[in-house]
Amino acid sequence: MLLNIVTDEKLLTSQIVKIVLLCITCGGILVNLIKLIRIKETQRRVVIFLTLLGLCFATYYILNEYFMERSLLHNPKYVTGTTLGYCSVTGLGEGIEFEYEVNGKKIRNCNTYYPLFKDSINVPNGKYIVRYSENDITDGRMDFKKPVSGAK
């Protein structure tokens, strides 16, 4: 997961960024395919081929993230989640670990709390809405702006 984005606005912005990245990587794939066909030197062909593989891997990863966030944006499901403690979000710093249950399966995840202040979130045992997708129930995202009042 690139970022743990929750709100509709952030998911839409993320989708736009991923579309731009896909255009760049697909353009790179096309250019390198043309070079691979035209160039006859073995050493340069190997370098171009390795570059092509890297671009294909990047495109695959970006597409997976794109479709996951698309599902979160257009077909979200919601459950109540419980904060557990603090954790580390790769590339984003400190986050909040939480747990939620879907179809009898308990799932743990970690979200950044930005732009909220850490002190404004109940940790541990805070109850908040978790947005998830049926395509991948393990990629739920807690929305710290939506506390659940009276939840057990």
CSV table of C-alpha atoms in Angstrom, one decimal:
chain,number,residue,atom,x,y,z
A,1,MET,CA,0.0,0.0,0.0
A,2,LEU,CA,1.4,3.3,-1.0
A,3,LEU,CA,-0.6,5.5,1.4
A,4,ASN,CA,-3.4,4.9,3.8
A,5,ILE,CA,-5.9,7.3,2.4
A,6,VAL,CA,-9.5,7.5,3.7
A,7,THR,CA,-11.5,10.5,2.5
A,8,ASP,CA,-13.2,10.7,-0.9
A,9,GLU,CA,-11.2,13.8,-1.8
A,10,LYS,CA,-7.9,12.1,-1.0
A,11,LEU,CA,-8.8,8.9,-2.8
A,12,LEU,CA,-9.8,10.9,-5.9
A,13,THR,CA,-6.6,12.8,-5.8
A,14,SER,CA,-4.6,9.6,-5.4
A,15,GLN,CA,-6.4,8.1,-8.4
A,16,ILE,CA,-5.4,11.1,-10.5
A,17,VAL,CA,-1.8,10.8,-9.4
A,18,LYS,CA,-1.8,7.0,-10.2
A,19,ILE,CA,-3.3,7.7,-13.7
A,20,VAL,CA,-0.4,10.2,-14.4
A,21,LEU,CA,2.1,7.6,-13.1
A,22,LEU,CA,0.5,4.9,-15.3
A,23,CYS,CA,0.8,7.2,-18.4
A,24,ILE,CA,4.5,7.8,-17.6
A,25,THR,CA,5.3,4.1,-17.1
A,26,CYS,CA,3.3,3.0,-20.1
A,27,GLY,CA,5.1,5.6,-22.2
A,28,GLY,CA,8.4,4.4,-20.9
A,29,ILE,CA,7.4,0.8,-21.8
A,30,LEU,CA,6.5,1.8,-25.3
A,31,VAL,CA,9.8,3.8,-25.8
A,32,ASN,CA,11.9,0.9,-24.5
A,33,LEU,CA,10.1,-1.7,-26.6
A,34,ILE,CA,10.8,0.4,-29.7
A,35,LYS,CA,14.5,0.7,-28.6
A,36,LEU,CA,14.7,-3.0,-27.9
A,37,ILE,CA,13.5,-3.8,-31.5
A,38,ARG,CA,15.8,-1.2,-33.2
A,39,ILE,CA,19.1,-1.6,-31.3
A,40,LYS,CA,21.3,-4.5,-32.2
A,41,GLU,CA,24.1,-4.2,-29.6
A,42,THR,CA,23.7,-7.0,-27.0
A,43,GLN,CA,24.9,-5.1,-24.0
A,44,ARG,CA,22.5,-2.2,-24.6
A,45,ARG,CA,19.6,-4.6,-25.3
A,46,VAL,CA,20.2,-6.2,-21.9
A,47,VAL,CA,20.1,-2.8,-20.2
A,48,ILE,CA,16.9,-1.8,-22.1
A,49,PHE,CA,15.3,-5.2,-21.3
A,50,LEU,CA,16.0,-4.7,-17.6
A,51,THR,CA,14.6,-1.2,-17.7
A,52,LEU,CA,11.6,-2.6,-19.4
A,53,LEU,CA,11.1,-5.2,-16.7
A,54,GLY,CA,11.4,-2.5,-14.0
A,55,LEU,CA,8.8,-0.4,-15.8
A,56,CYS,CA,6.4,-3.4,-16.1
A,57,PHE,CA,6.8,-4.2,-12.4
A,58,ALA,CA,6.1,-0.6,-11.5
A,59,THR,CA,3.0,-0.5,-13.8
A,60,TYR,CA,1.7,-3.7,-12.2
A,61,TYR,CA,2.1,-2.3,-8.7
A,62,ILE,CA,0.5,1.0,-9.6
A,63,LEU,CA,-2.4,-0.8,-11.3
A,64,ASN,CA,-3.0,-2.9,-8.2
A,65,GLU,CA,-3.1,0.2,-6.0
A,66,TYR,CA,-5.3,2.0,-8.5
A,67,PHE,CA,-7.9,-0.7,-8.5
A,68,MET,CA,-7.9,-1.1,-4.7
A,69,GLU,CA,-8.4,2.6,-4.1
A,70,ARG,CA,-11.0,2.7,-6.9
A,71,SER,CA,-13.0,0.0,-5.1
A,72,LEU,CA,-12.6,1.9,-1.8
A,73,LEU,CA,-13.9,5.1,-3.5
A,74,HIS,CA,-16.8,3.6,-5.5
A,75,ASN,CA,-17.9,0.5,-3.5
A,76,PRO,CA,-16.9,1.0,0.1
A,77,LYS,CA,-18.1,-1.1,3.0
A,78,TYR,CA,-18.1,0.2,6.5
A,79,VAL,CA,-17.6,-1.5,9.9
A,80,THR,CA,-16.6,-0.2,13.4
A,81,GLY,CA,-13.0,-0.6,14.3
A,82,THR,CA,-11.1,-0.2,17.6
A,83,THR,CA,-7.8,1.6,18.1
A,84,LEU,CA,-5.1,-0.5,19.7
A,85,GLY,CA,-2.0,1.6,20.0
A,86,TYR,CA,0.7,3.4,17.9
A,87,CYS,CA,2.5,2.0,15.0
A,88,SER,CA,4.8,3.1,12.1
A,89,VAL,CA,3.4,3.8,8.7
A,90,THR,CA,6.0,3.2,6.0
A,91,GLY,CA,7.2,6.6,4.6
A,92,LEU,CA,4.7,8.6,6.7
A,93,GLY,CA,5.9,8.2,10.2
A,94,GLU,CA,3.8,7.4,13.2
A,95,GLY,CA,0.3,6.0,12.8
A,96,ILE,CA,-2.4,4.3,14.8
A,97,GLU,CA,-2.9,0.5,14.9
A,98,PHE,CA,-6.5,-0.6,14.8
A,99,GLU,CA,-8.5,-3.8,14.6
A,100,TYR,CA,-11.8,-4.5,12.8
A,101,GLU,CA,-13.8,-7.6,12.0
A,102,VAL,CA,-15.3,-8.6,8.6
A,103,ASN,CA,-17.2,-11.9,8.1
A,104,GLY,CA,-15.9,-13.3,11.4
A,105,LYS,CA,-12.2,-12.5,10.5
A,106,LYS,CA,-10.3,-10.1,12.8
A,107,ILE,CA,-8.0,-7.8,10.9
A,108,ARG,CA,-5.3,-5.4,12.1
A,109,ASN,CA,-4.0,-2.5,10.2
A,110,CYS,CA,-2.2,0.8,10.7
A,111,ASN,CA,-3.2,4.3,9.4
A,112,THR,CA,-1.7,7.7,9.6
A,113,TYR,CA,-3.8,10.1,11.6
A,114,TYR,CA,-2.7,13.2,9.6
A,115,PRO,CA,-4.1,15.9,9.5
A,116,LEU,CA,-5.5,15.4,12.9
A,117,PHE,CA,-3.5,15.8,16.1
A,118,LYS,CA,-2.6,12.6,17.9
A,119,ASP,CA,-4.1,13.8,21.1
A,120,SER,CA,-7.5,14.2,19.5
A,121,ILE,CA,-7.8,10.5,18.8
A,122,ASN,CA,-8.8,8.0,21.6
A,123,VAL,CA,-6.0,5.4,21.8
A,124,PRO,CA,-6.4,2.7,22.9
A,125,ASN,CA,-10.1,1.5,22.7
A,126,GLY,CA,-11.3,4.4,20.5
A,127,LYS,CA,-14.2,3.4,18.2
A,128,TYR,CA,-14.1,4.8,14.7
A,129,ILE,CA,-15.5,3.9,11.3
A,130,VAL,CA,-13.3,1.7,9.1
A,131,ARG,CA,-13.7,1.8,5.3
A,132,TYR,CA,-12.8,-1.4,3.4
A,133,SER,CA,-13.3,-3.1,0.1
A,134,GLU,CA,-14.8,-6.5,-0.5
A,135,ASN,CA,-12.0,-7.0,-3.0
A,136,ASP,CA,-9.4,-7.0,-0.2
A,137,ILE,CA,-10.9,-6.8,3.3
A,138,THR,CA,-7.4,-6.6,4.8
A,139,ASP,CA,-6.8,-3.1,3.4
A,140,GLY,CA,-9.3,-1.3,5.7
A,141,ARG,CA,-8.7,2.4,6.5
A,142,MET,CA,-9.9,4.0,9.7
A,143,ASP,CA,-11.4,7.4,9.5
A,144,PHE,CA,-10.4,9.2,12.7
A,145,LYS,CA,-12.9,12.0,11.8
A,146,LYS,CA,-15.8,9.6,12.2
A,147,PRO,CA,-15.9,8.4,15.8
A,148,VAL,CA,-18.7,5.9,16.7
A,149,SER,CA,-20.6,7.0,19.7
A,150,GLY,CA,-22.2,4.4,21.9
A,151,ALA,CA,-20.4,1.5,20.2
A,152,LYS,CA,-19.6,-1.6,22.2
